[in-house]
């Protein structure tokens, strides 16, 4: 995998395989490959399912079935490689992962935001700078711009949320974007044109696609590029979205991490719920994939459930997930049967 997969994927595969090695050594007292049997692989699968997730409190909890299956896929790939390259006597009974079934995945859940929720989220985004202002007498005054927290980048956060809502980008795709992929990338042009695009977006399975950027996202990006990004950029800052330059531990070039996108989206969700008295509109924990699902559902409606368009814009070819984007949020589904 080294030199073939990205550094992030390489690290994940290494981590998964090390978990199996540690679990095997802990249970058998050694980690010899010849001792790995289908029984051991199945027991590891069940262990991950019941106790594989370490919580913040250091206690063990269940691991999601999809994550368990991801661990098994990486272990299977390792043994497939061993079968080809190792002496035949090493694994006398063949690949021990072949006879171990994957966990059944639950039906995908619809996580799209309803139209009323999208409206209130956008209203919060319009006012997001207000929530980052420093309060108190020393930060007051009647002239000049309000003082913001030194790490705060409200225009960047607004642009990120609008961009996911407008394009359905995944976290990794979003943080992997370079400024050069935005066409046009000039703020004045972004405000003027009626069509902008992100080219060469790299998704899962080595797919590459072009996504179009909606009006709200174009204007939010223009504000960010005009007012915030220049202050955080350095000579090696190719990324579209940059971490605050005041953060000492930021990545080289300032590129955001996928986890940072989680934090930004979650914070917007918390602000939304704090500003919304209508409990029916509350979002709870808002995640980037909720915004992606919202885009997918709205694109499905706008395109007449055009499968080819969904594949092209979402970078997904799996029927199981494409069907998910045609399912309406609960309040819309409830409305279908209200008067029947």
C-alpha positions in Angstrom: 0.0 0.0 0.0 2.9 2.3 0.6 3.3 4.8 -2.2 0.0 3.7 -3.7 -2.5 5.0 -1.1 -2.6 8.4 0.4 -0.7 9.0 3.7 -4.1 9.2 5.6 -5.3 5.8 4.2 -2.0 4.2 4.7 -2.0 5.2 8.4 -5.6 3.9 8.8 -4.7 0.5 7.3 -1.6 0.2 9.4 -3.7 1.1 12.5 -6.3 -1.6 11.7 -3.7 -4.3 11.1 -1.8 -3.4 14.3 -5.1 -3.8 16.2 -5.4 -7.4 14.9 -1.7 -8.1 15.7 -2.1 -6.8 19.3 -5.4 -8.7 19.8 -3.9 -11.9 18.6 -0.7 -11.6 20.7 -2.8 -10.7 23.8 -5.0 -13.8 23.3 -2.5 -16.4 22.1 0.8 -15.1 23.6 2.3 -14.7 20.2 1.4 -13.2 16.7 2.6 -16.0 14.4 0.7 -15.9 11.1 0.5 -19.7 10.9 -1.7 -19.6 14.0 -4.4 -17.4 12.4 -7.5 -19.4 11.7 -11.1 -18.5 10.7 -12.1 -18.9 14.4 -9.6 -16.2 15.4 -10.7 -13.8 12.7 -14.4 -14.3 13.6 -13.6 -13.8 17.3 -11.8 -10.6 16.4 -14.7 -9.4 14.4 -17.1 -10.1 17.3 -14.7 -8.4 19.7 -14.6 -5.2 17.6 -18.4 -5.3 17.3 -18.8 -5.4 21.0 -15.8 -3.6 22.5 -13.8 -2.1 19.6 -14.6 1.5 20.1 -12.7 3.4 22.8 -14.6 6.3 24.2 -13.2 9.6 25.5 -13.7 8.1 29.0 -11.3 5.3 28.0 -14.1 2.7 28.4 -14.8 0.3 25.5 -18.0 0.4 23.5 -19.4 -1.2 20.3 -17.9 -0.4 17.0 -20.1 0.5 14.0 -20.7 -2.5 11.6 -19.3 -0.6 8.6 -16.1 0.2 10.6 -15.7 -3.5 11.6 -16.1 -4.6 8.0 -13.5 -2.0 7.0 -11.1 -3.7 9.5 -11.9 -7.1 8.0 -11.3 -5.8 4.5 -7.9 -4.6 5.3 -7.0 -7.9 7.1 -8.3 -9.8 4.0 -6.1 -7.7 1.7 -3.1 -8.5 3.9 -3.7 -12.3 3.7 -4.4 -12.1 -0.1 -0.9 -10.6 -0.4 0.6 -13.2 1.9 -1.0 -16.1 -0.2 0.8 -14.7 -3.3 4.2 -14.0 -1.8 4.7 -16.3 1.2 5.8 -20.0 1.1 2.9 -22.4 0.7 3.6 -24.0 4.1 3.0 -20.8 6.0 -0.8 -20.9 5.6 -1.6 -24.6 5.2 -5.4 -24.1 5.2 -5.4 -21.1 2.9 -6.7 -17.6 3.6 -8.3 -17.6 7.1 -10.5 -14.5 6.3 -12.3 -16.1 3.4 -14.7 -18.1 5.6 -15.6 -15.2 7.9 -18.8 -13.3 7.0 -19.0 -9.6 7.2 -21.4 -8.0 9.6 -24.8 -7.1 8.1 -25.1 -3.3 7.7 -28.2 -1.6 8.9 -30.4 0.2 6.4 -29.0 3.6 5.7 -30.7 6.4 7.5 -32.0 9.6 5.8 -30.1 12.5 7.4 -31.2 15.3 5.0 -32.3 18.6 6.5 -35.8 19.8 5.8 -36.4 23.0 3.8 -37.3 24.9 7.0 -34.0 23.8 8.7 -32.0 24.8 5.6 -33.5 28.2 5.8 -32.7 28.7 9.5 -29.1 27.3 9.0 -28.5 29.9 6.2 -29.9 32.6 8.4 -27.4 31.7 11.1 -24.6 31.7 8.5 -25.6 35.2 7.4 -25.0 36.4 11.0 -22.1 34.1 11.9 -19.6 37.0 12.5 -21.8 38.2 15.3 -21.3 35.0 17.3 -17.5 35.3 17.2 -17.3 38.9 18.5 -15.4 39.4 21.8 -17.6 41.1 24.4 -16.7 43.3 27.3 -15.8 47.0 27.8 -12.2 46.6 26.4 -13.5 45.2 23.1 -16.3 47.7 22.8 -16.4 50.9 20.8 -18.5 52.7 18.2 -16.0 52.8 15.4 -14.2 50.2 13.4 -14.9 46.5 12.9 -15.9 44.4 15.8 -13.1 42.5 17.5 -13.2 38.8 16.8 -11.5 35.9 18.7 -8.0 35.6 17.2 -8.5 32.0 16.0 -12.0 32.7 14.7 -12.5 32.5 10.9 -16.3 33.0 10.5 -16.1 33.8 6.8 -14.2 30.5 6.1 -16.7 28.6 8.3 -19.6 30.1 6.4 -18.0 29.2 3.0 -17.4 25.6 4.1 -21.0 25.0 5.1 -22.4 26.7 2.1 -20.0 24.8 -0.2 -21.0 21.4 1.2 -24.7 22.3 0.9 -24.1 23.5 -2.7 -21.9 20.6 -3.9 -22.3 17.6 -1.5 -18.5 17.3 -1.1 -17.1 14.9 1.5 -14.8 16.1 4.3 -11.7 14.7 2.7 -12.6 16.1 -0.7 -13.2 19.5 0.8 -9.9 19.8 2.7 -8.0 18.3 -0.3 -9.1 21.2 -2.5 -6.5 23.7 -3.8 -7.3 27.3 -4.7 -6.2 26.5 -8.3 -9.2 24.1 -8.6 -11.7 26.9 -8.2 -12.7 28.4 -11.5 -12.9 31.4 -11.3 -10.8 32.0 -8.2 -10.9 35.8 -8.2 -13.4 37.2 -5.6 -14.9 39.8 -8.0 -15.4 37.2 -10.7 -17.0 34.8 -8.3 -19.6 37.5 -7.4 -20.2 38.4 -11.0 -20.5 35.0 -12.8 -23.5 32.7 -12.7 -21.5 29.5 -13.0 -18.4 28.5 -11.1 -16.9 25.1 -10.7 -14.4 23.0 -8.8 -12.4 20.9 -11.2 -10.5 17.7 -10.6 -12.2 16.8 -7.3 -10.7 13.5 -6.1 -13.2 11.2 -4.4 -13.4 7.6 -3.3 -12.2 4.8 -5.6 -9.8 7.2 -7.4 -12.7 9.0 -9.0 -12.3 12.5 -10.4 -15.2 14.8 -11.0 -16.2 18.4 -11.6 -18.8 20.0 -9.3 -20.6 23.2 -9.8 -20.9 25.8 -7.1 -24.2 27.4 -6.2 -24.9 31.2 -5.7 -24.7 31.2 -1.9 -21.4 29.3 -1.9 -19.9 31.5 -4.6 -20.6 34.7 -2.6 -19.4 33.1 0.6 -16.2 31.9 -1.1 -15.7 35.4 -2.5 -16.0 37.0 0.9 -13.5 34.5 2.4 -11.0 34.8 -0.4 -11.2 38.6 -0.2 -11.1 39.2 3.5 -9.8 36.2 5.5 -7.6 33.9 3.4 -4.9 36.4 2.5 -4.1 36.9 6.2 -3.6 33.1 6.7 -1.7 32.3 3.5 2.0 31.8 3.3 4.3 31.0 0.2 3.4 27.3 0.4 -0.4 27.7 1.0 -2.0 25.9 -2.0 -5.1 24.8 -0.1 -8.4 26.6 -0.7 -9.3 26.5 3.0 -6.7 27.4 5.6 -6.4 27.1 9.3 -5.8 30.3 11.3 -2.2 31.4 11.1 -2.4 32.2 14.8 -2.6 28.4 15.6 1.0 27.4 16.3 0.4 23.7 15.6 -1.4 24.0 12.2 -0.3 21.8 9.3 2.3 22.8 6.8 0.8 25.3 4.4 -2.2 25.7 6.7 -4.4 23.0 5.2 -7.3 22.0 7.4 -7.8 18.5 8.6 -11.1 16.6 8.1 -11.6 16.7 11.8 -11.6 20.5 11.7 -14.5 20.3 9.3 -16.4 18.2 11.8 -15.8 20.9 14.5 -16.8 23.8 12.2 -20.1 22.1 11.1 -20.9 21.0 14.7 -20.4 24.5 15.9 -22.8 25.9 13.3 -25.4 23.3 14.4 -25.0 24.4 18.0 -25.4 28.0 17.1 -28.5 27.1 15.0 -30.2 25.3 17.8 -29.4 28.0 20.4 -31.0 30.6 18.1 -34.1 28.5 17.2 -36.9 28.3 19.7 -38.9 25.9 17.4 -37.9 22.4 18.7 -39.1 20.9 15.4 -36.2 22.7 13.6 -33.5 21.6 16.0 -30.7 19.7 14.4 -29.0 18.1 17.4 -25.4 17.0 16.4 -24.9 18.4 12.9 -22.4 16.5 10.8 -20.8 17.2 7.4 -22.6 14.2 5.9 -25.9 15.6 6.9 -25.2 18.5 4.6 -24.1 16.1 1.9 -27.3 14.1 2.2 -29.3 17.4 2.0 -27.5 18.3 -1.2 -28.1 14.8 -2.6 -31.8 14.8 -1.8 -32.3 18.3 -3.3 -30.3 17.4 -6.4 -32.4 14.2 -6.8 -35.6 16.2 -6.7 -34.3 18.9 -9.0 -32.9 16.4 -11.6 -36.0 14.2 -11.5 -34.1 11.4 -9.7 -31.6 11.2 -12.5 -29.2 8.4 -11.5 -26.4 9.6 -13.9 -26.5 13.1 -12.5 -26.4 11.8 -8.9 -23.4 9.6 -9.7 -21.6 12.4 -11.5 -22.1 15.1 -8.8 -21.9 12.9 -5.7 -19.0 10.6 -6.8 -21.1 7.6 -5.7 -21.9 4.5 -7.8 -23.3 2.3 -5.1 -27.1 1.7 -5.5 -27.5 1.3 -1.8 -26.5 4.8 -1.1 -27.8 6.4 -4.3 -31.3 5.2 -3.3 -30.8 7.0 0.0 -30.6 10.4 -1.7 -34.1 9.8 -3.2 -35.7 9.3 0.3 -37.3 12.4 1.7 -36.7 13.8 5.2 -39.3 12.6 7.8 -41.4 15.8 7.8 -41.8 15.6 4.0 -42.6 11.9 4.1 -45.2 12.5 6.8 -46.8 15.1 4.7 -47.4 12.6 1.9 -49.8 10.6 4.0 -51.3 13.3 6.1 -54.5 13.6 4.0 -54.7 10.1 2.6 
